[in-house]
Short mmCIF file of C-alpha atoms and ligand atoms in Angstrom, two decimals:
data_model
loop_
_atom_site.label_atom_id
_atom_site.label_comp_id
_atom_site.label_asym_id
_atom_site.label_seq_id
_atom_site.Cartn_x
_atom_site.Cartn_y
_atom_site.Cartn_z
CA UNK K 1 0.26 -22.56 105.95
CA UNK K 2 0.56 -26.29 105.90
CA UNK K 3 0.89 -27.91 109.44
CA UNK K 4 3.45 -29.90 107.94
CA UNK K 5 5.26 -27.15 106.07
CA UNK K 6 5.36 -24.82 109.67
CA UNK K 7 6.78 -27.87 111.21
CA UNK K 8 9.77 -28.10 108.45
CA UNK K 9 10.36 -24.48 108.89
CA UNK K 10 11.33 -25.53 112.44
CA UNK K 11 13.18 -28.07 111.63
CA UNK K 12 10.88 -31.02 112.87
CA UNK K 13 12.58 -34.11 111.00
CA UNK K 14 9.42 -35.90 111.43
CA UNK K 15 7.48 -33.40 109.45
CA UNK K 16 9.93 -34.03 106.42
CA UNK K 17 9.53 -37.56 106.68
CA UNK K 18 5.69 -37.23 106.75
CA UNK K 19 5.54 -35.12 104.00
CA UNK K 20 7.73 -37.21 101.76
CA UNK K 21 5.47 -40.19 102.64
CA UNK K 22 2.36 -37.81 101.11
CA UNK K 23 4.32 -37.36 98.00
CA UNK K 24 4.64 -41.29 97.80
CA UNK K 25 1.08 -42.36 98.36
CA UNK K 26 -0.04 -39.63 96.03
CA UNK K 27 -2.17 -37.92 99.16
CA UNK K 28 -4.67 -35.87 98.04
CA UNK K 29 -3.27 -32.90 99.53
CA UNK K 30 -0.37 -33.24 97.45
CA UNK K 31 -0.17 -30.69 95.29
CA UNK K 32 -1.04 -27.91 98.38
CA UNK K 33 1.96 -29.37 100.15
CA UNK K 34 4.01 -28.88 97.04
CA UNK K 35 3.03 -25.41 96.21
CA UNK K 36 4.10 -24.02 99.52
CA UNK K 37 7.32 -26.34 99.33
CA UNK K 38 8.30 -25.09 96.20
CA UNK K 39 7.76 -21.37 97.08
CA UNK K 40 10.89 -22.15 99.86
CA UNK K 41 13.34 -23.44 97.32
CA UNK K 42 16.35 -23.09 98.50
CA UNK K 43 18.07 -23.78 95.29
CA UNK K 44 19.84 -27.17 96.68
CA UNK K 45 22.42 -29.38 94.51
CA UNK K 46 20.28 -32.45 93.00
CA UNK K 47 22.99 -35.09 92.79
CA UNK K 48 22.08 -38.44 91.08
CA UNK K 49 24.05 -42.15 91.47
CA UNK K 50 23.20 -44.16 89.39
CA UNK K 51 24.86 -47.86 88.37
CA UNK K 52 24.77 -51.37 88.42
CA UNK K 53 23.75 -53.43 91.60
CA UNK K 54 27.04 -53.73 93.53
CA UNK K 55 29.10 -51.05 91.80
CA UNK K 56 29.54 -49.79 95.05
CA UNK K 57 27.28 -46.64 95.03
CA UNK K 58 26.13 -46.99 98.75
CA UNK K 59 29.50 -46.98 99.57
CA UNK K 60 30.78 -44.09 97.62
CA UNK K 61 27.53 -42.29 98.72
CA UNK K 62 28.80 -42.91 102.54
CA UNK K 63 32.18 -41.48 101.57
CA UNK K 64 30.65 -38.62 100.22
CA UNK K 65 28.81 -37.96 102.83
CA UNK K 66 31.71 -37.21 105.15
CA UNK K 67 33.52 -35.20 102.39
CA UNK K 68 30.31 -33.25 102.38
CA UNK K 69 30.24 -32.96 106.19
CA UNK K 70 33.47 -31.80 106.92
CA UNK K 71 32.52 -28.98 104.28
CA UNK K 72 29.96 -27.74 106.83
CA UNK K 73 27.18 -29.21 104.63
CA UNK K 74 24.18 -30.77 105.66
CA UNK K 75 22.96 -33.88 102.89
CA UNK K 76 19.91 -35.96 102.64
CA UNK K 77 20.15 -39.04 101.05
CA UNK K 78 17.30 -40.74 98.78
CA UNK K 79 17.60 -44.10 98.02
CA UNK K 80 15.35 -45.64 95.05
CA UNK K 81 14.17 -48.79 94.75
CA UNK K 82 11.34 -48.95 91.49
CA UNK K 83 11.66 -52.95 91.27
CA UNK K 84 10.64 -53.66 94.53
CA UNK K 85 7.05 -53.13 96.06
CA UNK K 86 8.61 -53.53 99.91
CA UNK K 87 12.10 -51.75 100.65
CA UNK K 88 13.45 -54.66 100.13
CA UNK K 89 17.44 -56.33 100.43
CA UNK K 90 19.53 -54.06 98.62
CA UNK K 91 18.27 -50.64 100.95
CA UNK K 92 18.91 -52.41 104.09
CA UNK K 93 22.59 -53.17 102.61
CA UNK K 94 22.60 -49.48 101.51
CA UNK K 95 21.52 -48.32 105.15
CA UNK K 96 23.90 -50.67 106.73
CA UNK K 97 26.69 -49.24 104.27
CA UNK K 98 25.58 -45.57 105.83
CA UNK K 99 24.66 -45.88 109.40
CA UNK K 100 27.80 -44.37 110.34
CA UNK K 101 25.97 -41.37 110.09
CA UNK K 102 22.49 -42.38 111.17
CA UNK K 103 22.99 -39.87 114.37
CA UNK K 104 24.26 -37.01 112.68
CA UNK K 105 21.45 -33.89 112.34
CA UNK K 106 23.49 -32.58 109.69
CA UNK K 107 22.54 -36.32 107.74
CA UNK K 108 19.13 -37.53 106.80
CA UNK K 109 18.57 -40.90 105.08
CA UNK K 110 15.34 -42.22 103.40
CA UNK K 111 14.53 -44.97 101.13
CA UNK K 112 11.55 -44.41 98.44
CA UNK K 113 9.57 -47.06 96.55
CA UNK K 114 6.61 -46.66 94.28
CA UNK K 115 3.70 -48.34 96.07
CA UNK K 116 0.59 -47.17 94.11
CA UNK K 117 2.10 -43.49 92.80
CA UNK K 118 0.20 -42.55 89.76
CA UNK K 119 2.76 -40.19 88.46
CA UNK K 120 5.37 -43.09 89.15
CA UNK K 121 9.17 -42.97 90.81
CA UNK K 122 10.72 -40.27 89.00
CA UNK K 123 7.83 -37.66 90.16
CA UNK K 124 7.31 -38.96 93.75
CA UNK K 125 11.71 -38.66 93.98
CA UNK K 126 11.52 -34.86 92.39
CA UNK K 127 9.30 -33.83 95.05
CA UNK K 128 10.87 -35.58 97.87
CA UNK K 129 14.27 -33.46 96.63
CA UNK K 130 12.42 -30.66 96.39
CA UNK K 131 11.10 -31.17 100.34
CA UNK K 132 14.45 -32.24 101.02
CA UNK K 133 15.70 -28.62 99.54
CA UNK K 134 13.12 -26.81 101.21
CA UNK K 135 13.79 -28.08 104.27
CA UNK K 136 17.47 -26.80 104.35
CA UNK K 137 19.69 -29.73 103.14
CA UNK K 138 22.83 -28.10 100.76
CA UNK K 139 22.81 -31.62 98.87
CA UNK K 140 20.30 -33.79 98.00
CA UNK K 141 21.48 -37.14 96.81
CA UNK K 142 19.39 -39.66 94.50
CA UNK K 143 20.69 -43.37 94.88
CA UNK K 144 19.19 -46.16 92.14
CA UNK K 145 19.66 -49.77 93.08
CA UNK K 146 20.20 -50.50 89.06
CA UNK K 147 20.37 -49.16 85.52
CA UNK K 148 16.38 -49.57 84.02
CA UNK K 149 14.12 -47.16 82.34
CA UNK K 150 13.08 -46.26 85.70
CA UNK K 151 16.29 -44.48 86.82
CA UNK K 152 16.47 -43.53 83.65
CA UNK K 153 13.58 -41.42 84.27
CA UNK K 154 15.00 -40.69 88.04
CA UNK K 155 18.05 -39.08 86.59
CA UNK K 156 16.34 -36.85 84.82
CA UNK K 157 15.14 -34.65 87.39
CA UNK K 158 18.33 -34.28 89.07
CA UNK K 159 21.21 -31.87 88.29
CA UNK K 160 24.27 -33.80 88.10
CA UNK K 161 24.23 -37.64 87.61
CA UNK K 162 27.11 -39.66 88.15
CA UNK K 163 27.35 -42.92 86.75
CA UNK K 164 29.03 -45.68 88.48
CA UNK K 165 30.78 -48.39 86.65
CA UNK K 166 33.18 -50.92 87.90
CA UNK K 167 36.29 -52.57 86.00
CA UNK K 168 35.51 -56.10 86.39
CA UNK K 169 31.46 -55.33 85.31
CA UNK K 170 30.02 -56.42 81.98
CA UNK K 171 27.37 -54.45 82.15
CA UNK K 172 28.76 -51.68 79.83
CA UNK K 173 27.30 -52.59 76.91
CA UNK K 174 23.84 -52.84 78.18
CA UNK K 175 23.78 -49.75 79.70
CA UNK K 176 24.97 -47.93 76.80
CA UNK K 177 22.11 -49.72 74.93
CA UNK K 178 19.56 -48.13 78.15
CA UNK K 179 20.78 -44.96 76.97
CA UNK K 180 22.51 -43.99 80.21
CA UNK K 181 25.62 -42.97 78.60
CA UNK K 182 23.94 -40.04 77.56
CA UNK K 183 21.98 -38.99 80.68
CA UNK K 184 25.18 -39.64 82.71
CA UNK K 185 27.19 -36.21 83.23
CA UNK K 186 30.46 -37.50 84.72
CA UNK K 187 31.21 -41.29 84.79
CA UNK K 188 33.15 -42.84 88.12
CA UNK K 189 35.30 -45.91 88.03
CA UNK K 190 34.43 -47.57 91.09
CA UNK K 191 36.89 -50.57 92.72
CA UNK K 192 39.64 -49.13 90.97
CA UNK K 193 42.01 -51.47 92.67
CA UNK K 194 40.37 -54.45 90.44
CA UNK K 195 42.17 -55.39 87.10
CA UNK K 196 40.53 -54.24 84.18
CA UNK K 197 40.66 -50.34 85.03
CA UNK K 198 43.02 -49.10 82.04
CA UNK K 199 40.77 -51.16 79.95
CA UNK K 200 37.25 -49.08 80.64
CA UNK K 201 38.95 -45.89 80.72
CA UNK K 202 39.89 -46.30 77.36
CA UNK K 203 36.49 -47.04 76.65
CA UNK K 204 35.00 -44.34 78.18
CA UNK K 205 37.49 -41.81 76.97
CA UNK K 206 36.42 -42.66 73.76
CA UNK K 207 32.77 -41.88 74.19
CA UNK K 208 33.59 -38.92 76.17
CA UNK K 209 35.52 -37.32 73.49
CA UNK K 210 32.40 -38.35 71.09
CA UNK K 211 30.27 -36.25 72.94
CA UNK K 212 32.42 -33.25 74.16
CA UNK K 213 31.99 -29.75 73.76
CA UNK K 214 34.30 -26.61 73.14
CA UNK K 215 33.46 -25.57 77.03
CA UNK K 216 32.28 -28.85 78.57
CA UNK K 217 33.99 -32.76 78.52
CA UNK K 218 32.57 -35.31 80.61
CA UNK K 219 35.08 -36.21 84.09
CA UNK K 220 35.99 -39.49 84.35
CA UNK K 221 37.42 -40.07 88.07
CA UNK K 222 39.23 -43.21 89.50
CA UNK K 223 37.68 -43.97 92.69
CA UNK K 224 38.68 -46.92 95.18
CA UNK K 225 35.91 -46.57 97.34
CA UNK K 226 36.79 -49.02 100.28
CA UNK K 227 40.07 -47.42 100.58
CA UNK K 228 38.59 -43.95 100.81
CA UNK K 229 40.67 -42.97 97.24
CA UNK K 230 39.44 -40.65 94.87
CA UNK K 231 36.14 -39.35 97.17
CA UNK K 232 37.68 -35.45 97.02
CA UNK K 233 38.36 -35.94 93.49
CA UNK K 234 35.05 -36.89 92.67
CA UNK K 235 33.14 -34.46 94.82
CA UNK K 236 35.33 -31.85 93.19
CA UNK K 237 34.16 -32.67 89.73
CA UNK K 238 30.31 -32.60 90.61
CA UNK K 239 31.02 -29.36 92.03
CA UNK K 240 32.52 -28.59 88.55
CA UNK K 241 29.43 -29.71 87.18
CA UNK K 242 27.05 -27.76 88.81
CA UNK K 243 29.39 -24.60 88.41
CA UNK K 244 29.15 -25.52 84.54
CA UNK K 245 25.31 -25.41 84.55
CA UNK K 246 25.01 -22.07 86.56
CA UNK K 247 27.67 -20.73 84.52
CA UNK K 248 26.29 -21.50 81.14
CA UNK K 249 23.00 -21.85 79.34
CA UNK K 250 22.66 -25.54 79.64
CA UNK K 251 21.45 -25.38 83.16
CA UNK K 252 18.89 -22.84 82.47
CA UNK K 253 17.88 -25.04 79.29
CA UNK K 254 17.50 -28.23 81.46
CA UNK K 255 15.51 -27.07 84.09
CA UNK K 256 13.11 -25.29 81.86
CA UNK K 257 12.85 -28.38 79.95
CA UNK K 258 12.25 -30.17 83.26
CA UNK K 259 9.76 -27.99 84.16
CA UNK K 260 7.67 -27.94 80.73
CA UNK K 261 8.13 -31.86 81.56
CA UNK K 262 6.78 -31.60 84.60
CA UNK K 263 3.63 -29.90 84.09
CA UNK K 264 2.45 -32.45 81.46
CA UNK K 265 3.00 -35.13 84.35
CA UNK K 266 1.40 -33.26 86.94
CA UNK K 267 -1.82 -32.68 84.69
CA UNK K 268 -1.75 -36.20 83.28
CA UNK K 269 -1.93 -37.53 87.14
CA UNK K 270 -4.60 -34.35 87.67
CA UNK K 271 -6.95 -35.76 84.77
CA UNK K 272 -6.39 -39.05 85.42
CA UNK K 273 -7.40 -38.67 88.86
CA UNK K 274 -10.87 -36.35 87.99
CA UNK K 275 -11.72 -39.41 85.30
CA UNK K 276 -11.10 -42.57 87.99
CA UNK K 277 -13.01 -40.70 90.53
CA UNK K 278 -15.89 -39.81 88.28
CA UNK K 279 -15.92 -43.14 86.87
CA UNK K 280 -15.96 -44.89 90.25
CA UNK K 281 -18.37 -41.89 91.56
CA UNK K 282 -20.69 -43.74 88.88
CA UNK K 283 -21.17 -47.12 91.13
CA UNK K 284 -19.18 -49.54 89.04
CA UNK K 285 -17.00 -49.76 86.64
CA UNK K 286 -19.72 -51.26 84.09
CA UNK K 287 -19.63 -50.88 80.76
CA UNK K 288 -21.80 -47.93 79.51
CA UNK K 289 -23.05 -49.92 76.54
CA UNK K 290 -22.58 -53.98 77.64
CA UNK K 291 -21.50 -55.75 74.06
CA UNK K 292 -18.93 -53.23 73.71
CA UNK K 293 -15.12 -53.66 73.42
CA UNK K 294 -12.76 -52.09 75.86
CA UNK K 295 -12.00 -49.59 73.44
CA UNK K 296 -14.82 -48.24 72.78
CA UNK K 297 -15.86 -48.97 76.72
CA UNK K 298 -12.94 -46.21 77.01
CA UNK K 299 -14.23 -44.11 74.41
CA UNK K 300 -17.46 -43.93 75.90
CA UNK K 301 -16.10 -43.45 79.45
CA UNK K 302 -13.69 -40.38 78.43
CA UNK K 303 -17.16 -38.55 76.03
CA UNK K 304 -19.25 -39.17 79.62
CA UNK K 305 -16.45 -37.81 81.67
CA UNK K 306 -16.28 -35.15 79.29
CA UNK K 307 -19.89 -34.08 79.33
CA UNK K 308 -20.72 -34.69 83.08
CA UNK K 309 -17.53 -35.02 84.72
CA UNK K 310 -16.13 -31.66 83.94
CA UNK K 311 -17.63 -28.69 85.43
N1 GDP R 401 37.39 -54.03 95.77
C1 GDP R 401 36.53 -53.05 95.98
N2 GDP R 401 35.31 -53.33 96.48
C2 GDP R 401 34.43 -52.31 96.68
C3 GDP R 401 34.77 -50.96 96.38
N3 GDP R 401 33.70 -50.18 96.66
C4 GDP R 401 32.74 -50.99 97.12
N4 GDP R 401 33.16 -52.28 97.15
C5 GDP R 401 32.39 -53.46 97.60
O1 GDP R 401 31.38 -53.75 96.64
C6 GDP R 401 30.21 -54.27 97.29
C7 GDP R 401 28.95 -53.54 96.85
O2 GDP R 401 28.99 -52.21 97.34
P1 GDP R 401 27.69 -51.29 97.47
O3 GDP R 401 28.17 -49.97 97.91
O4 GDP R 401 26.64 -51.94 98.28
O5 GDP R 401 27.20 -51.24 95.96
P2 GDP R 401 25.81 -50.68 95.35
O6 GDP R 401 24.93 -51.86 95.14
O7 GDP R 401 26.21 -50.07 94.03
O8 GDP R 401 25.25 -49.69 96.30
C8 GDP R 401 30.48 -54.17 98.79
O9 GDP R 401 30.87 -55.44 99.27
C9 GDP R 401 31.63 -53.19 98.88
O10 GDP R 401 32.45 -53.40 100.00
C10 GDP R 401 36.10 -50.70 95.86
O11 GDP R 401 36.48 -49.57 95.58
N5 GDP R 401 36.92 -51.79 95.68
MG1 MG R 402 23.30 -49.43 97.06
#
């Protein structure tokens, strides 16, 4: 067994930390830590947030977290951050907004960014949930800072995503242009104490409707998140979710479709790895044929690889 995984199994926080940092610097023991991770599933709920900067996830996710807590549950928090190369400003905000709970066991918080991860965010994120699950946590929660193609991507490993909107945010329109609308499985009106509330409800209600089922309609929950309003509400309705999926083919369509997903990734980084190291096995990177252009540089790389790379 993996040092690392024997440690998790006895609860050594340290161990999950260490093996989420493997997952994010692609180590090349990677995929021998996930194997014997994924064999202790524990079949987890894979909560996504996702929103504009300032909506106020961080602070929802902290209210949550108590909801969760006085459940008896134990959560781990991941909070993304593809845009930035350091953990930059807006996780320190988002650990400030949680340290309330920075000395509970029962809590574990961790922010991920993608440094050099060849299968990017959204693969590095699935297997930290996945350690996260195996580990013991109930709930795993994903946190984006913002609303790009990367947690785009993010979302779509997790069960239920909420997305976060706020009345007094313009933003609408160019998230339903990212195509988040569609990925998003409940929607949450955040600062619901700010004018304008009546007005994206209506909105949303609309599109809702558009894209409702005979057994399934989208929630759309009021929260005030400063004032503590609308937390149960909301945690109620993923927990509707996630009923919905078990209960239903849906969930047993998205996760296969996850998985199928998943495999392409995992053997895209796998080849891509064999070809870089073979080609950097070879001295330099120098052209095999010097007047040639990089495509056929890559052509003639890839036959090469093909012929004496692969064994
Ligand atoms: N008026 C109002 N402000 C809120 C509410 N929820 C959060 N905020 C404020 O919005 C700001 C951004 O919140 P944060 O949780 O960091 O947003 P995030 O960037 O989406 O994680 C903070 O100053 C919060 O205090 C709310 O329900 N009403
Ligand atoms: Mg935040």
């Amino acid at each position: 067994m993996h040092n690392l995984v024997e440690r998790m199994k006895n609860s050594d926080i340290r161990a999950l930390a260490k093996a989420i940092t493997m997952v994010e610097n692609d180590h090349p023991e990677k995929l021998t830590l996930m194997r014997e991770v994924f064999s202790m599933e524990k079949n987890a709920h894979f909560i996504g947030i996702t929103g504009p900067p300032g909506a106020g996830k961080s602070s929802l996710v902290n209210r949550l977290i108590t909801q969760i807590r006085s459940e008896g549950k134990t959560v781990a928090i991941i909070a993304v951050d593809p845009t930035s190369p350091f953990s930059g400003g807006a996780l320190l905000g988002d650990r400030v907004r949680m340290n309330e709970h920075f000395t509970d066991d029962g809590v574990y918080i961790r922010s991920m960014a993608t440094r050099g991860s060849l299968g990017g965010l959204a693969r590095a994120t699935k297997d930290a949930l996945r350690i996260c699950d195996a580990y013991g946590f109930d709930v795993v929660i994903v946190e984006t800072v913002g609303v790009g193609q990367s947690e785009l991507d993010i979302m779509k490993v997790v069960d239920t995503t909420a997305l976060v909107l706020t009345p007094n945010s313009g933003d609408v329109l160019q998230i339903f242009k990212a195509g988040i609308m569609e990925i998003a499985d409940l929607f949450v009106i955040n600062k619901g104490d700010l004018p304008g509330y009546g007005k994206l409800k209506a909105l949303l209600r609309e599109l809702v409707m558009m894209t409702a089922t005979e057994n399934h309609e989208k929630a759309i929950i009021k929260t005030i998140s400063t004032e503590n309003k609308g937390i149960d509400k909301l945690w109620e309705k993923i927990n509707e979710h996630h009923d919905f999926l078990y209960a239903t083919d849906e969930g047993r369509k998205r996760r296969s479709s996850q998985q199928k997903h998943e495999v392409y990734e995992l053997l895209r980084e796998e080849i891509w790895r064999d070809v870089k190291g073979f080609i950097e096995a070879n001295e330099d990177f120098s052209p095999i044929d010097e007047d040639s252009d990089p495509y056929q540089q890559a052509i003639d790389w890839f036959q090469k690889w093909k012929k004496e790379g692969v064994n």
